[in-house]
C-alpha atoms as an extended CHARMM CRD file, in Angstrom:
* protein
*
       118  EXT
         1         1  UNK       CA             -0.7970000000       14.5620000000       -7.8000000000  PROA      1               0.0000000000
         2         2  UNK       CA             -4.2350000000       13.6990000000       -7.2570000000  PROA      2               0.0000000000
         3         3  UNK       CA             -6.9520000000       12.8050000000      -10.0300000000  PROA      3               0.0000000000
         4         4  UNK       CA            -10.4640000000       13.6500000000       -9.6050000000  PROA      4               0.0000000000
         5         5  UNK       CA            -13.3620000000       12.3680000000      -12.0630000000  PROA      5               0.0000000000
         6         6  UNK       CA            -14.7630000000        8.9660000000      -12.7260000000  PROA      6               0.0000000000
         7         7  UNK       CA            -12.6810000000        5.8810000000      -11.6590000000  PROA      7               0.0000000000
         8         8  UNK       CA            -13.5920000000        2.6290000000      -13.4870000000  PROA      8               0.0000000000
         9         9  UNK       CA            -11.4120000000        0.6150000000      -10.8290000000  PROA      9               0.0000000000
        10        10  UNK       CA            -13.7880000000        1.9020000000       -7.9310000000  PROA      10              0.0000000000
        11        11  UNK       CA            -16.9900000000        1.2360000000      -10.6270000000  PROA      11              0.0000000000
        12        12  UNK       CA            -15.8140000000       -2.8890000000      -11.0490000000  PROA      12              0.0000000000
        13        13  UNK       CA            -15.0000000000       -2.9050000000       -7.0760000000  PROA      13              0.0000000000
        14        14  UNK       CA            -18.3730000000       -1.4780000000       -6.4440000000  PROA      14              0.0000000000
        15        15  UNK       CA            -20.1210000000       -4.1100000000       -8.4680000000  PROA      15              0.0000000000
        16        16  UNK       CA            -18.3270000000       -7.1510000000       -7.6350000000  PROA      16              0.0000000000
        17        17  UNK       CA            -19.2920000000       -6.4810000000       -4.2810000000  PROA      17              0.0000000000
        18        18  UNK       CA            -22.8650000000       -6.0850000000       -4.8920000000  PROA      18              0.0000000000
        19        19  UNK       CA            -22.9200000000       -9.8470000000       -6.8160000000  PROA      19              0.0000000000
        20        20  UNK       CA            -21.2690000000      -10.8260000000       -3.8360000000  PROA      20              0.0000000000
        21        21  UNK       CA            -23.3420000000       -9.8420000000       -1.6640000000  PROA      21              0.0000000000
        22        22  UNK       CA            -26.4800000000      -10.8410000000       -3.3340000000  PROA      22              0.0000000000
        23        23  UNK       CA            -25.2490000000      -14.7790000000       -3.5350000000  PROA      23              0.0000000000
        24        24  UNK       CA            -23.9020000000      -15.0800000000        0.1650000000  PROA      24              0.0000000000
        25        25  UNK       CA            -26.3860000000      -12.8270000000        2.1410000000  PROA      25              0.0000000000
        26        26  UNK       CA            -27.9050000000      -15.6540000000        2.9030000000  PROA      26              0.0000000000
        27        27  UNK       CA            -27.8280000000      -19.6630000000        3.4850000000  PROA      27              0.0000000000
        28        28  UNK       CA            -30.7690000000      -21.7930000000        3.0470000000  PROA      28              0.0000000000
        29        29  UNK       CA            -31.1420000000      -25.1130000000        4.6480000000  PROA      29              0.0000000000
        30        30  UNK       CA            -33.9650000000      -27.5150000000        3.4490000000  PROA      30              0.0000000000
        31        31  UNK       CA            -34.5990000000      -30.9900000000        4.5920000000  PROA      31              0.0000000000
        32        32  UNK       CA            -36.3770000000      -33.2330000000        2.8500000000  PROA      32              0.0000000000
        33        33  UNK       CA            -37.1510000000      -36.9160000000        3.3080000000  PROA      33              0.0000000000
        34        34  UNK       CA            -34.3710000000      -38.0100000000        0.8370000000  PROA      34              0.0000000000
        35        35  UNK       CA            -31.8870000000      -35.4740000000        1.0630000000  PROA      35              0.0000000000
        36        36  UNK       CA            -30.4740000000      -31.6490000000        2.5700000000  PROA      36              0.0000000000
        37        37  UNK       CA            -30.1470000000      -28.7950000000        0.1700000000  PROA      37              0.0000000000
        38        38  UNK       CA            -27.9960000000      -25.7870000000        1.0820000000  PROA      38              0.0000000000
        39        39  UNK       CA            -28.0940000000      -22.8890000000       -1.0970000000  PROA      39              0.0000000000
        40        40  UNK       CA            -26.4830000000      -19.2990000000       -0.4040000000  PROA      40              0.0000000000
        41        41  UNK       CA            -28.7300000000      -16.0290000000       -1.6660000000  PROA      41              0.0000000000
        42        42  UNK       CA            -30.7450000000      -16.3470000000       -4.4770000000  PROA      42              0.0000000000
        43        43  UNK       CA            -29.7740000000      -20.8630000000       -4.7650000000  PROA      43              0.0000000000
        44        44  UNK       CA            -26.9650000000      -20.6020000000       -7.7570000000  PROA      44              0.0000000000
        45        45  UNK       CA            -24.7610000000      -21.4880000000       -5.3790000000  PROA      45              0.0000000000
        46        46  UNK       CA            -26.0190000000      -24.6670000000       -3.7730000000  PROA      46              0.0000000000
        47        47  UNK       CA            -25.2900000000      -28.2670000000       -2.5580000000  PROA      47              0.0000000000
        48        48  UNK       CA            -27.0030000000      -31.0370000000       -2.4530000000  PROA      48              0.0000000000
        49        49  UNK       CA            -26.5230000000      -34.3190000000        0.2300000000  PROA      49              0.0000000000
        50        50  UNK       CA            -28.5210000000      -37.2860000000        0.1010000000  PROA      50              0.0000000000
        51        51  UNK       CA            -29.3260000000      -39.2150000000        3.6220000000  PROA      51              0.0000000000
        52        52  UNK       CA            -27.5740000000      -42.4340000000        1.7690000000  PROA      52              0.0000000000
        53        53  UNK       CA            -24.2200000000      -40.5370000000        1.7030000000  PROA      53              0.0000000000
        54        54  UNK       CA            -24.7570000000      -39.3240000000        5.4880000000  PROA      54              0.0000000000
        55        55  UNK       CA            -23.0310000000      -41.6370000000        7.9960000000  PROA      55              0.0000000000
        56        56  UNK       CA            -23.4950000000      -39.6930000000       10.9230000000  PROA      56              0.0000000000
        57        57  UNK       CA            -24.2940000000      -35.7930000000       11.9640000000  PROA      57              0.0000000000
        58        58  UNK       CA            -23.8840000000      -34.2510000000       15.3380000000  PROA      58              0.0000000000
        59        59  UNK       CA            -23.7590000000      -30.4480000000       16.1850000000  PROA      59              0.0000000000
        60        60  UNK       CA            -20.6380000000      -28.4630000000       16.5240000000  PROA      60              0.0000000000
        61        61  UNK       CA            -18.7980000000      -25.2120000000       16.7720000000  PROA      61              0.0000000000
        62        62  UNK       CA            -16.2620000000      -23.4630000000       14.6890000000  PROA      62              0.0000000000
        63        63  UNK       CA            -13.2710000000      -22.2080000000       15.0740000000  PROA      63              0.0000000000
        64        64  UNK       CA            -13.2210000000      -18.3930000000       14.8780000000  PROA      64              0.0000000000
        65        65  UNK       CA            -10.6250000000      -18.6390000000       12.0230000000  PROA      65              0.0000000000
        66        66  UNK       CA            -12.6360000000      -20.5800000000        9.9640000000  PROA      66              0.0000000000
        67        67  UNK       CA            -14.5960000000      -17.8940000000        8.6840000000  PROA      67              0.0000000000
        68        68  UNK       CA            -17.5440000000      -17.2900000000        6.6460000000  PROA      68              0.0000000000
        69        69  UNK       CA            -18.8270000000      -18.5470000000        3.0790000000  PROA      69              0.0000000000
        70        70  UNK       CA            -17.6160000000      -21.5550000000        1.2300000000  PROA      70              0.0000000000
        71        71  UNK       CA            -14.5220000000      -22.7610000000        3.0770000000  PROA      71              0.0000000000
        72        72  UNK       CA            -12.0320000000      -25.8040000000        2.7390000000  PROA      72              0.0000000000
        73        73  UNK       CA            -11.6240000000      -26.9120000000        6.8570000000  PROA      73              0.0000000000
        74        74  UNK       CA             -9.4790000000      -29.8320000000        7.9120000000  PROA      74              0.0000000000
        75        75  UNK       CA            -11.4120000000      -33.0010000000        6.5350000000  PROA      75              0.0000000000
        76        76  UNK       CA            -13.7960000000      -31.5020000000        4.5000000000  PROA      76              0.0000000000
        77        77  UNK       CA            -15.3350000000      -28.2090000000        3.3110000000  PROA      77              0.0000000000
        78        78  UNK       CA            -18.2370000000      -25.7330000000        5.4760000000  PROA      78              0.0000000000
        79        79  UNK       CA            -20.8470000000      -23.1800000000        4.1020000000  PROA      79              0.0000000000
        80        80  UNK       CA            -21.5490000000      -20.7090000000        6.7160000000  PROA      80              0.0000000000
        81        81  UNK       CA            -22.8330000000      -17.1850000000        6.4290000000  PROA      81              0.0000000000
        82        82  UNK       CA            -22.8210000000      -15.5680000000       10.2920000000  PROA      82              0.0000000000
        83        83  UNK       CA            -21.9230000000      -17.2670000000       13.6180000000  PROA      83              0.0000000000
        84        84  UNK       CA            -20.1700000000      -19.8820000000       14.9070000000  PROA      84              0.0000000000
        85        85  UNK       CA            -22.6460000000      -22.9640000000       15.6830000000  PROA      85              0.0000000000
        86        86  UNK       CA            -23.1450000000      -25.3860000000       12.9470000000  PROA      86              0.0000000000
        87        87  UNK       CA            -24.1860000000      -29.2510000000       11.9210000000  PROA      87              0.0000000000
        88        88  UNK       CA            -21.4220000000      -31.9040000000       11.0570000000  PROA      88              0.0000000000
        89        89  UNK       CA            -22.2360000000      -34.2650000000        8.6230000000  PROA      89              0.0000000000
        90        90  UNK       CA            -20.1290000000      -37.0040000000        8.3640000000  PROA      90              0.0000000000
        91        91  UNK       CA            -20.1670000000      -38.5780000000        5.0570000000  PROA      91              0.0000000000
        92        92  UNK       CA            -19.7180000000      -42.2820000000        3.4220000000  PROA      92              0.0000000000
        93        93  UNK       CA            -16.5970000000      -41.2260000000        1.5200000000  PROA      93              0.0000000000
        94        94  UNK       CA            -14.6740000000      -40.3400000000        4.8830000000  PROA      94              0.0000000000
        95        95  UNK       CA            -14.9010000000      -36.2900000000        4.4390000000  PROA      95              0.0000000000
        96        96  UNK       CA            -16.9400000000      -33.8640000000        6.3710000000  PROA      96              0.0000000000
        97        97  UNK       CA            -19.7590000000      -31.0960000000        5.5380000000  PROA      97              0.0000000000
        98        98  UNK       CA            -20.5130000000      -28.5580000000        7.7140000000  PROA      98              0.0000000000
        99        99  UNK       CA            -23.3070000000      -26.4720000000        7.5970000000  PROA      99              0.0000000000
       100       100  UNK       CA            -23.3310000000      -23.0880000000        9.7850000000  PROA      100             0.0000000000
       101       101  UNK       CA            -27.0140000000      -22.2780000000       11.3640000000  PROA      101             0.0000000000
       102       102  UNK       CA            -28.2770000000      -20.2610000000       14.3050000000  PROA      102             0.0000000000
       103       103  UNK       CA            -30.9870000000      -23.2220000000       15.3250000000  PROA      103             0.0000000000
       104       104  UNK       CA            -27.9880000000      -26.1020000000       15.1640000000  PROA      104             0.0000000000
       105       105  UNK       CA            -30.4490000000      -28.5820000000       17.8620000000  PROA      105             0.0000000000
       106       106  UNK       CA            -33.5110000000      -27.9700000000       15.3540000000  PROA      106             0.0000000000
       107       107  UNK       CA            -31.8380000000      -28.2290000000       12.3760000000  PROA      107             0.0000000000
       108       108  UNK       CA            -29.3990000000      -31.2230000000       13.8570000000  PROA      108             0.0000000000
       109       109  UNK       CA            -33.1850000000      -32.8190000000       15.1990000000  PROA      109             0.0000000000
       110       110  UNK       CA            -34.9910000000      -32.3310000000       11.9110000000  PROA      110             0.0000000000
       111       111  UNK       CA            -31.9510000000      -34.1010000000       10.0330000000  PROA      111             0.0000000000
       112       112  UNK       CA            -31.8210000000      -37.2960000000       12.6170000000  PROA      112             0.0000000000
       113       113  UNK       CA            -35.6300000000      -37.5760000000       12.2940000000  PROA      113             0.0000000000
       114       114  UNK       CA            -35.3210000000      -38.1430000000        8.6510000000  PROA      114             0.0000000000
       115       115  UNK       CA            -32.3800000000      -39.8010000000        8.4480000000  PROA      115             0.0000000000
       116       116  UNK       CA            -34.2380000000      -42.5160000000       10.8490000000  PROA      116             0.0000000000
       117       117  UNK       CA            -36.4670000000      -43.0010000000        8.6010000000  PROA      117             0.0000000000
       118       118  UNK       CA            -34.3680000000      -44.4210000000        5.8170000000  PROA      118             0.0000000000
């Protein structure tokens, strides 16, 4: 029959949702003149490219099946948090990093500024 009272399933649920919440409401983008830091929420979950491992970038869109957070795509991985516009970085080592954003030509025109630079 059915059990009323305090659950400690629906308590662990509950608060594994909230930590995940807190470190992927979000995704940070910051360019710099060496390198591009992405960080999700609150920055413990982050990653960190420098412009001498950045062969190329160029701005994109995503599949619809590729989803949302950290994901494994074909030929690299992709941090995205809403939307389906994002940067492609193509890397020295032959892999891919793509980062989702709702300004892809300002973020793809602040990235080939700086890379121009090196």
């Amino acid at each position: 029959m059915f059990r009323f009272g305090f659950n400690w399933i629906n308590v662990v649920v509950f608060i594994i949702m909230i930590v995940a919440f807190y470190l992927f409401n979000s995704l940070s983008v910051r360019v710099s003149s060496d390198k591009i830091l992405t960080a999700f929420g609150s920055g413990l979950i982050h990653k960190t490219i420098p412009f001498t491992r950045i062969k190329s970038a160029e701005k994109v869109r995503n599949k619809w099946y590729y989803g949302f957070g950290i994901r494994l795509i074909p030929g690299g991985q992709m941090y995205n948090v809403a939307g389906l516009d994002a940067i492609e970085l193509k890397l020295t080592n032959g892999k891919i990093f793509r980062i989702g954003t709702d300004e892809p030509d300002k973020l793809l025109e602040v990235i080939q500024s700086q890379a121009e630079k090196k």
